[in-house]
Short mmCIF file of C-alpha atoms and ligand atoms in Angstrom, two decimals:
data_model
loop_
_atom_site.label_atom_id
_atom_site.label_comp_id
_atom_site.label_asym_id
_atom_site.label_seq_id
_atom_site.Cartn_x
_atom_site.Cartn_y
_atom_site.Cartn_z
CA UNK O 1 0.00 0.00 0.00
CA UNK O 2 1.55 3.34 -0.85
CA UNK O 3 0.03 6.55 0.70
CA UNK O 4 -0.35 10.24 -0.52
CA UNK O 5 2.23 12.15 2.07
CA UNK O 6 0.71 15.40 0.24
CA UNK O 7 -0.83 18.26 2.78
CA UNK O 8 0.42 16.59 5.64
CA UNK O 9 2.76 18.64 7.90
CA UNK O 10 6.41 17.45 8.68
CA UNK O 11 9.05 18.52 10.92
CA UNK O 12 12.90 17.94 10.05
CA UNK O 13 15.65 18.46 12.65
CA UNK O 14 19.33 19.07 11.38
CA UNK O 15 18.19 20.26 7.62
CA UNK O 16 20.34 23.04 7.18
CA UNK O 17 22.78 21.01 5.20
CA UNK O 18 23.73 17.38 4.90
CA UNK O 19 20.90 14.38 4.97
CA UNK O 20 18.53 16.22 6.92
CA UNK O 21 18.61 19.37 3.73
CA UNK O 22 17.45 16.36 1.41
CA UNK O 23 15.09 14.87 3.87
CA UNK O 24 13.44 18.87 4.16
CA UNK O 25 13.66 18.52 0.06
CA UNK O 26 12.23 15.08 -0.10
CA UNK O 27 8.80 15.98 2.12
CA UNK O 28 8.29 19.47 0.14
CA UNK O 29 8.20 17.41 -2.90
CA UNK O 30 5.98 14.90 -1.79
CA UNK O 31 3.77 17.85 -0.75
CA UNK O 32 3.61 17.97 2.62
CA UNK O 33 4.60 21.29 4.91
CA UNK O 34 7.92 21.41 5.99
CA UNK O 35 8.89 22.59 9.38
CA UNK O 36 13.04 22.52 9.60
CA UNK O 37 15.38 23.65 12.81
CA UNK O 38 18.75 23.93 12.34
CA UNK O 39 22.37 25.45 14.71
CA UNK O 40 23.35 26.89 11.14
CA UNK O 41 22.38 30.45 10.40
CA UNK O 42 21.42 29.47 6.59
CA UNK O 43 18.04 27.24 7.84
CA UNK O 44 16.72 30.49 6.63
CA UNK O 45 17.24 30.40 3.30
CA UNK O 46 15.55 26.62 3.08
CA UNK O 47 12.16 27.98 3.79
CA UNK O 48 12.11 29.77 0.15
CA UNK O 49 13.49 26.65 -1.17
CA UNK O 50 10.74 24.46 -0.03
CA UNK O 51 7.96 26.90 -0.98
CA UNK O 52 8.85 27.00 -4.70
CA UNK O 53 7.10 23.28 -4.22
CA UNK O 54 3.74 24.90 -3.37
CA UNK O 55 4.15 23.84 0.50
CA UNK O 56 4.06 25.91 3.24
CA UNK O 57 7.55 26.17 4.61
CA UNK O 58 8.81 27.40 8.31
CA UNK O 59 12.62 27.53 9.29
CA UNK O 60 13.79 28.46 12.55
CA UNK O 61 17.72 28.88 13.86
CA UNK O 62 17.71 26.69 17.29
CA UNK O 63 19.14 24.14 18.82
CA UNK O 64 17.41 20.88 19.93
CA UNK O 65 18.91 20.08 22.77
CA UNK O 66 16.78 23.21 24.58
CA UNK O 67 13.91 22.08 25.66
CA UNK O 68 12.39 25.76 25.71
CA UNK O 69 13.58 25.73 22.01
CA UNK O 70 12.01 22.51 21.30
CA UNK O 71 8.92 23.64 23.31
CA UNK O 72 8.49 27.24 21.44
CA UNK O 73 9.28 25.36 17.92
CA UNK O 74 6.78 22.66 18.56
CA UNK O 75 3.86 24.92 19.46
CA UNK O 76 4.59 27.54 16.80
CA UNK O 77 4.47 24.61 14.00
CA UNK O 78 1.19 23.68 15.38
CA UNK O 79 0.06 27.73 15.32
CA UNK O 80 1.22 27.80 12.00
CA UNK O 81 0.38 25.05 10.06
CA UNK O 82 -2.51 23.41 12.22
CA UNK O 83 -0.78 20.29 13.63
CA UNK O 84 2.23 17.80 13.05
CA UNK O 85 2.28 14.24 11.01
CA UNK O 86 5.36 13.54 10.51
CA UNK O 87 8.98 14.28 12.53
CA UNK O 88 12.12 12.87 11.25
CA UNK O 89 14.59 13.38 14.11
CA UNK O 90 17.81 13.71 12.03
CA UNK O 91 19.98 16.45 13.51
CA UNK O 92 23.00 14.69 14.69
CA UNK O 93 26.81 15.59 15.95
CA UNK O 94 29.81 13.65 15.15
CA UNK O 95 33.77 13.72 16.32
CA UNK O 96 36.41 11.51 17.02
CA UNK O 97 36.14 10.71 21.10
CA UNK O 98 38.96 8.29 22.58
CA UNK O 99 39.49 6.49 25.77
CA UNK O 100 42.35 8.77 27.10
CA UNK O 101 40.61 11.86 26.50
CA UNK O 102 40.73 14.48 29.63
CA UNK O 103 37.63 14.87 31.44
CA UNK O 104 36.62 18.59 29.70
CA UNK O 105 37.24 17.00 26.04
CA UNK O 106 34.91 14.37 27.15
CA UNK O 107 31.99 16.10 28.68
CA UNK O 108 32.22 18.76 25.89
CA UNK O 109 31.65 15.11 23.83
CA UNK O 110 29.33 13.82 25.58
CA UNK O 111 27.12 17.35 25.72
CA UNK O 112 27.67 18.09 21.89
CA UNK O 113 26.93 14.28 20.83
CA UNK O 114 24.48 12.97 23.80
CA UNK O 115 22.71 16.32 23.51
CA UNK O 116 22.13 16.59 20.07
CA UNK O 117 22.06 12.80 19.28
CA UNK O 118 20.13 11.57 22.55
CA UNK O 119 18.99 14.50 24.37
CA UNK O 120 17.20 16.82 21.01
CA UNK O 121 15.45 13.65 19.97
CA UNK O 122 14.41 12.69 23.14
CA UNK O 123 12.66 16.43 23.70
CA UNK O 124 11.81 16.64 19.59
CA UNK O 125 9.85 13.38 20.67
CA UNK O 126 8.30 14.07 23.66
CA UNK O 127 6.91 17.70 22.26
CA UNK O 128 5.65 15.94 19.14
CA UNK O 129 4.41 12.76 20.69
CA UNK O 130 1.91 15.01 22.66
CA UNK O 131 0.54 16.53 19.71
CA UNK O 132 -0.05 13.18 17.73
CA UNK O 133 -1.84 11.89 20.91
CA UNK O 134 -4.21 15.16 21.19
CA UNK O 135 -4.84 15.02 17.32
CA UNK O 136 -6.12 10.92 17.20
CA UNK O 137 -5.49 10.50 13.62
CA UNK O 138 -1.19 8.91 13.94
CA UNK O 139 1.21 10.05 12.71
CA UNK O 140 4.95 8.96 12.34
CA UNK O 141 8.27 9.79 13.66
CA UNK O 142 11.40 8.50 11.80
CA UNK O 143 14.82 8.17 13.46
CA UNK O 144 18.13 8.29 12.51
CA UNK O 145 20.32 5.98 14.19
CA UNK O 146 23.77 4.49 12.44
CA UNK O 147 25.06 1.49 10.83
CA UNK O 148 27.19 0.66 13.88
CA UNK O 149 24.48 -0.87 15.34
CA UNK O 150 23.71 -3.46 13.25
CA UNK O 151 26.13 -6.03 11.76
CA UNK O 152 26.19 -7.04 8.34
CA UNK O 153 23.73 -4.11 7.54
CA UNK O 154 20.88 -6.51 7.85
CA UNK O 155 20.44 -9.80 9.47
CA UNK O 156 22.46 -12.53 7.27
CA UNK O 157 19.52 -14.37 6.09
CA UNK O 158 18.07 -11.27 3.56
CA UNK O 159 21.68 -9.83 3.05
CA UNK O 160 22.33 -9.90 -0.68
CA UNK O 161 26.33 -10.08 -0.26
CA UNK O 162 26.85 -8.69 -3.28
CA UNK O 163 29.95 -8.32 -4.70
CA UNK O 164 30.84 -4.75 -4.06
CA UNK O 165 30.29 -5.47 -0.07
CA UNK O 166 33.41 -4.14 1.39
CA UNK O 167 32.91 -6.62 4.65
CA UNK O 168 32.43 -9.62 1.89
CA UNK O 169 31.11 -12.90 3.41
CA UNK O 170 32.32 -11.90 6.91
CA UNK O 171 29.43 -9.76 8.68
CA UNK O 172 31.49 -6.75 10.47
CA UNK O 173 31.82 -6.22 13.96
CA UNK O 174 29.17 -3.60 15.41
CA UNK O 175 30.17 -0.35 17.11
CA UNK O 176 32.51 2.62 15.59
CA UNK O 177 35.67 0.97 15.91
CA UNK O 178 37.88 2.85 19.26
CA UNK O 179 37.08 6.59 18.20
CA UNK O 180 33.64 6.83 18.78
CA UNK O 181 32.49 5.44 21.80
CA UNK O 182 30.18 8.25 23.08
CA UNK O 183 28.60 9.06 19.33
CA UNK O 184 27.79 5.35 19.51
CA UNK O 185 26.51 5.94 23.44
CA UNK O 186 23.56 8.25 21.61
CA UNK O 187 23.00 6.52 18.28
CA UNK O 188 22.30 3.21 20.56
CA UNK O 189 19.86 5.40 22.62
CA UNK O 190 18.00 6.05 19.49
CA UNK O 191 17.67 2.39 19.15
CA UNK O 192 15.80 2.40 22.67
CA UNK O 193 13.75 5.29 22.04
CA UNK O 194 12.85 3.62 18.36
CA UNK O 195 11.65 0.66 20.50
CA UNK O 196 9.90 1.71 23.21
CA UNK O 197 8.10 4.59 21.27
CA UNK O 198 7.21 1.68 18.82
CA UNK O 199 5.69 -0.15 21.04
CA UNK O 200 3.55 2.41 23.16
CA UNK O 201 2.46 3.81 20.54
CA UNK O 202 1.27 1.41 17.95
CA UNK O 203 -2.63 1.30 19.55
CA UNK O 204 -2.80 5.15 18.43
CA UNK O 205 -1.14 4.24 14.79
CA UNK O 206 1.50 6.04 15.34
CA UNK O 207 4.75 4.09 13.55
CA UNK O 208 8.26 4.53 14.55
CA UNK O 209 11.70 3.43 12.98
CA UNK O 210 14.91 4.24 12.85
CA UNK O 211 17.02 4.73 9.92
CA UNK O 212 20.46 3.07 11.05
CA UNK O 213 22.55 4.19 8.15
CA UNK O 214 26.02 3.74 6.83
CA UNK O 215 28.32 5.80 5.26
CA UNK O 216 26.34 8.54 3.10
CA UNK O 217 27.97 11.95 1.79
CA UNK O 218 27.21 14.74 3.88
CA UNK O 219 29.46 17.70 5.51
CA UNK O 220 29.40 15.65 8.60
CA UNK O 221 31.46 12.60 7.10
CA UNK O 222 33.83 15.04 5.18
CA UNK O 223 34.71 16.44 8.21
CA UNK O 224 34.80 13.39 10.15
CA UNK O 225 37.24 11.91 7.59
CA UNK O 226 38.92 15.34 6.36
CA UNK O 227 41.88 14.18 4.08
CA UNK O 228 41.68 10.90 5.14
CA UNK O 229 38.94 9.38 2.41
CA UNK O 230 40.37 8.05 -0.71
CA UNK O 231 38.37 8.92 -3.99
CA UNK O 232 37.94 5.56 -4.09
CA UNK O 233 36.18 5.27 -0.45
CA UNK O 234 34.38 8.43 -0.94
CA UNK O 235 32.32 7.06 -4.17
CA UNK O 236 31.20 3.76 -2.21
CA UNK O 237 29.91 6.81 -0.08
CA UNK O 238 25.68 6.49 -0.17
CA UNK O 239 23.60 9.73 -1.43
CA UNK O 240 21.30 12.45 0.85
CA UNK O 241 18.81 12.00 -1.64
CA UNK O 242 18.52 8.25 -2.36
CA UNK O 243 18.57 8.34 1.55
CA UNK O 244 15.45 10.63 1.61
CA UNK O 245 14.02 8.01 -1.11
CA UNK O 246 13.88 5.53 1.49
CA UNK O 247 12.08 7.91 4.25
CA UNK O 248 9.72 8.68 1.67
CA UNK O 249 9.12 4.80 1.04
CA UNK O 250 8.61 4.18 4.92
CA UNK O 251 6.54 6.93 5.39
CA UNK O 252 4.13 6.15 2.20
CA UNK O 253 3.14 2.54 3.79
CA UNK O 254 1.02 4.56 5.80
CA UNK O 255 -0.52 3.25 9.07
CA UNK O 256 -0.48 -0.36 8.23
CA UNK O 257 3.17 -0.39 7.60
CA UNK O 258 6.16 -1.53 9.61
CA UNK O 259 6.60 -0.03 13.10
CA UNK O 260 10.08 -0.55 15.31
CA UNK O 261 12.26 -1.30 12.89
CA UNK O 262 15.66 -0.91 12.20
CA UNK O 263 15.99 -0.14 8.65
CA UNK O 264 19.30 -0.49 7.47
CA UNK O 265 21.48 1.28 4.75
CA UNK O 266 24.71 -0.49 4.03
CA UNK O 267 27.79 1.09 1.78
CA UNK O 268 28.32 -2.01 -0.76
CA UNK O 269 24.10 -2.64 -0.98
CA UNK O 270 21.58 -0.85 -2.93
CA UNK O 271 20.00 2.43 -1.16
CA UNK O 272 16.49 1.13 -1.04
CA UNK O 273 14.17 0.10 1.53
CA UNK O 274 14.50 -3.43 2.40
CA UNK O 275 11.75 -5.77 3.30
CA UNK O 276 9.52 -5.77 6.16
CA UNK O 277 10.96 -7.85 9.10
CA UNK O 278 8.42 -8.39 11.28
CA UNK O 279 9.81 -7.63 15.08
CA UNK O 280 9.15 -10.08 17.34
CA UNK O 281 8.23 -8.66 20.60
CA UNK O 282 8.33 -10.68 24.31
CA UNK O 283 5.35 -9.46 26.08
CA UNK O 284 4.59 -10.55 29.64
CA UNK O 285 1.52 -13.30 28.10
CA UNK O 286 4.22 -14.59 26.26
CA UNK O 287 6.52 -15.51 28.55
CA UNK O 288 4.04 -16.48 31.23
CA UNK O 289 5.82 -13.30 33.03
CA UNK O 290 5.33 -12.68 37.50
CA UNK O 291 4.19 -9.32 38.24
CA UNK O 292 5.53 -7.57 41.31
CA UNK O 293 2.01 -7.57 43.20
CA UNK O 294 1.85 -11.54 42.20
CA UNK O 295 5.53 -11.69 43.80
CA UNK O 296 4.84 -10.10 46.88
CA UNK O 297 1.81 -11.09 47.70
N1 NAD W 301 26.73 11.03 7.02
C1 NAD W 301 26.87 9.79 7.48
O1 NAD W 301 27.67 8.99 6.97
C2 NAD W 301 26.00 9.31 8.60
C3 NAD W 301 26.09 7.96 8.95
C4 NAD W 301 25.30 7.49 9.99
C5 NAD W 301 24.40 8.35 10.62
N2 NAD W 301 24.35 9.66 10.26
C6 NAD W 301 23.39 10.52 10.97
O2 NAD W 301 22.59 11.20 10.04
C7 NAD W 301 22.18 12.46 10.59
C8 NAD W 301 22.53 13.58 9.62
O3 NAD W 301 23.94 13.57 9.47
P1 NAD W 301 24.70 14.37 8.33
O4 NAD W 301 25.77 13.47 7.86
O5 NAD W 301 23.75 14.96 7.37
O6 NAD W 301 25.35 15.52 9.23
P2 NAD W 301 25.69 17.04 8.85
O7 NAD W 301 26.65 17.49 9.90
O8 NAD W 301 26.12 17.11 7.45
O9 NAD W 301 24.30 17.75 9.08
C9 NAD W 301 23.72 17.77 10.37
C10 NAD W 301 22.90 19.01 10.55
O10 NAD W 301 22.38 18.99 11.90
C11 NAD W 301 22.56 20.29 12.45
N3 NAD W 301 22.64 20.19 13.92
C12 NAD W 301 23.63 19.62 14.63
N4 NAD W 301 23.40 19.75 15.95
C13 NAD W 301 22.20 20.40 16.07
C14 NAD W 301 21.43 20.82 17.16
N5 NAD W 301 21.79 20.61 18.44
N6 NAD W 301 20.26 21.48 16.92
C15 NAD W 301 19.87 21.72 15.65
N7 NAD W 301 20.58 21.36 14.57
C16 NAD W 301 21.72 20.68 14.77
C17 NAD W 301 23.85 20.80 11.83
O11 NAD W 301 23.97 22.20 11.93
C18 NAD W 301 23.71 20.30 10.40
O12 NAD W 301 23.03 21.20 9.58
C19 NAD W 301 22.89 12.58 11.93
O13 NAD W 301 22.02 12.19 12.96
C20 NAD W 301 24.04 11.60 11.80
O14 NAD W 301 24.49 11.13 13.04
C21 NAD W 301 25.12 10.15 9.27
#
């Protein structure tokens, strides 16, 4: 089943440049109202760029780790554009972090990366969630985790292998490697939220997932690497936009679509949305569970 996205009313965190930018792009074209926040001064300039799509386009300069930001964002989207759909939670920070750092390196980390990362998506969620409750009709959040993660990208059984995989037959280890231990600290906390939101709020039909994505070609990742990426690593690099193809594909199998899932974007594999895996969750029938009051009583 593939729905119309068009006149429905999306936020995107973290669209100034990078994925998020294309993401912004991606729901303008698909006609829906495009709500973007963004650190960088030139969020302005998107708003223009997303009206010339007939859309109704609002950019504000904030940062989403504020929760009076998040707050004053949230409730002027609603003002403006009569309610929320959609929120992809995509603004994201990324540096090297190591072991032996000194203690003000690593809470300046951990506040840039847990804050943005863990923290803004958290409060992005929590202001939107309340607005898709008081509205009854779902809605869905999207967000963006990474490939570390996962292992092979997806689980062996539905992994192509094709022939340009750079981690061939063998599926790669999870995790960032030994550089990026708090970045991976948030991106797993998106996992959680992904999860729990998932399953609380699949009686109101409203679907989360989380994009857990590999390489793609963004400022973040030219930074990250600098001079390090070959030419050669840099083209196995994934796209923004084919990216924003697959949010557009999740978000267009509407309410009857997949709900806390993982989807995974692997350099070496096609960019496309891979198929439905149907989570399988324990719930207490299921595993005959002992409440506390049985317990104590
Ligand atoms: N590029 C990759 O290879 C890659 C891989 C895995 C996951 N991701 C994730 O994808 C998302 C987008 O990454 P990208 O590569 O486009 O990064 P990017 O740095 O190119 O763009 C991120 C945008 O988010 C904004 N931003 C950062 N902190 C913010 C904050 N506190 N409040 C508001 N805006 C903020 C930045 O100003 C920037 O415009 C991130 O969550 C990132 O962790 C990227």
């Amino acid at each position: 089943m593939s729905v119309s996205l068009k006149g429905r009313t999306a936020i995107v965190t973290g669209a100034a440049v990078g994925i998020g930018n294309a993401y912004a792009r991606a729901m303008a074209r698909e006609g829906c109202n495009v709500a973007v926040i963004d650190l960088r001064a030139e969020i302005a300039d998107l708003a223009g760029e997303l009206e010339k799509h007939g859309v109704k386009a609002y950019a504000v300069q904030g940062d989403v780790s504020q929760p009076a930001t998040v707050r004053k964002f949230v409730d002027d989207v609603i003002a403006k554009f009569g309610g929320v759909d959609i929120l992809i939670n995509n603004a994201g920070q990324c540096s090297v972090s190591l072991v032996e750092d000194d203690l003000d390196k690593s809470l300046a980390d951990y506040e840039s990366m847990v804050g943005t990362n863990l923290r803004g998506e958290y409060l992005m969620g929590r202001a939107v969630i309340a607005q898709l409750l008081k509205q009854g009709r779902g809605g869905e959040i999207v967000n963006i985790g990474t490939d570390h993660g996962v292992t092979c990208g997806s689980p062996n059984e539905i992994c192509p292998h094709l022939s340009t995989c750079p981690w061939g037959d063998s599926p790669r280890p999870t995790g960032g490697g030994t550089v990026m231990d708090i970045y991976d600290a948030s991106k797993y906390g998106t996992y959680a939220l992904t999860f729990a939101w998932s399953k609380a709020l699949k009686p109101q039909n409203i679907r989360v997932n989380c994009m857990c994505m590999g390489a793609t070609d963004s400022w973040m990742i030219r930074n990250f690497y600098g001079d390090r990426a070959t030419p050669e690593e840099v083209a196995t690099w994934m796209t923004a936009e084919n990216s924003a193809q697959v949010v557009v594909d999740i978000l267009k199998e509407g309410p009857g679509g997949r709900t806390g899932e993982t989807i995974n974007l692997c350099v070496g594999r096609p960019t496309v949305l891979e198929p439905e895996r149907k989570p399988i969750y324990v719930t207490p029938e299921s595993v005959g569970y002992t409440t506390r009051e049985t317990v104590d009583a």
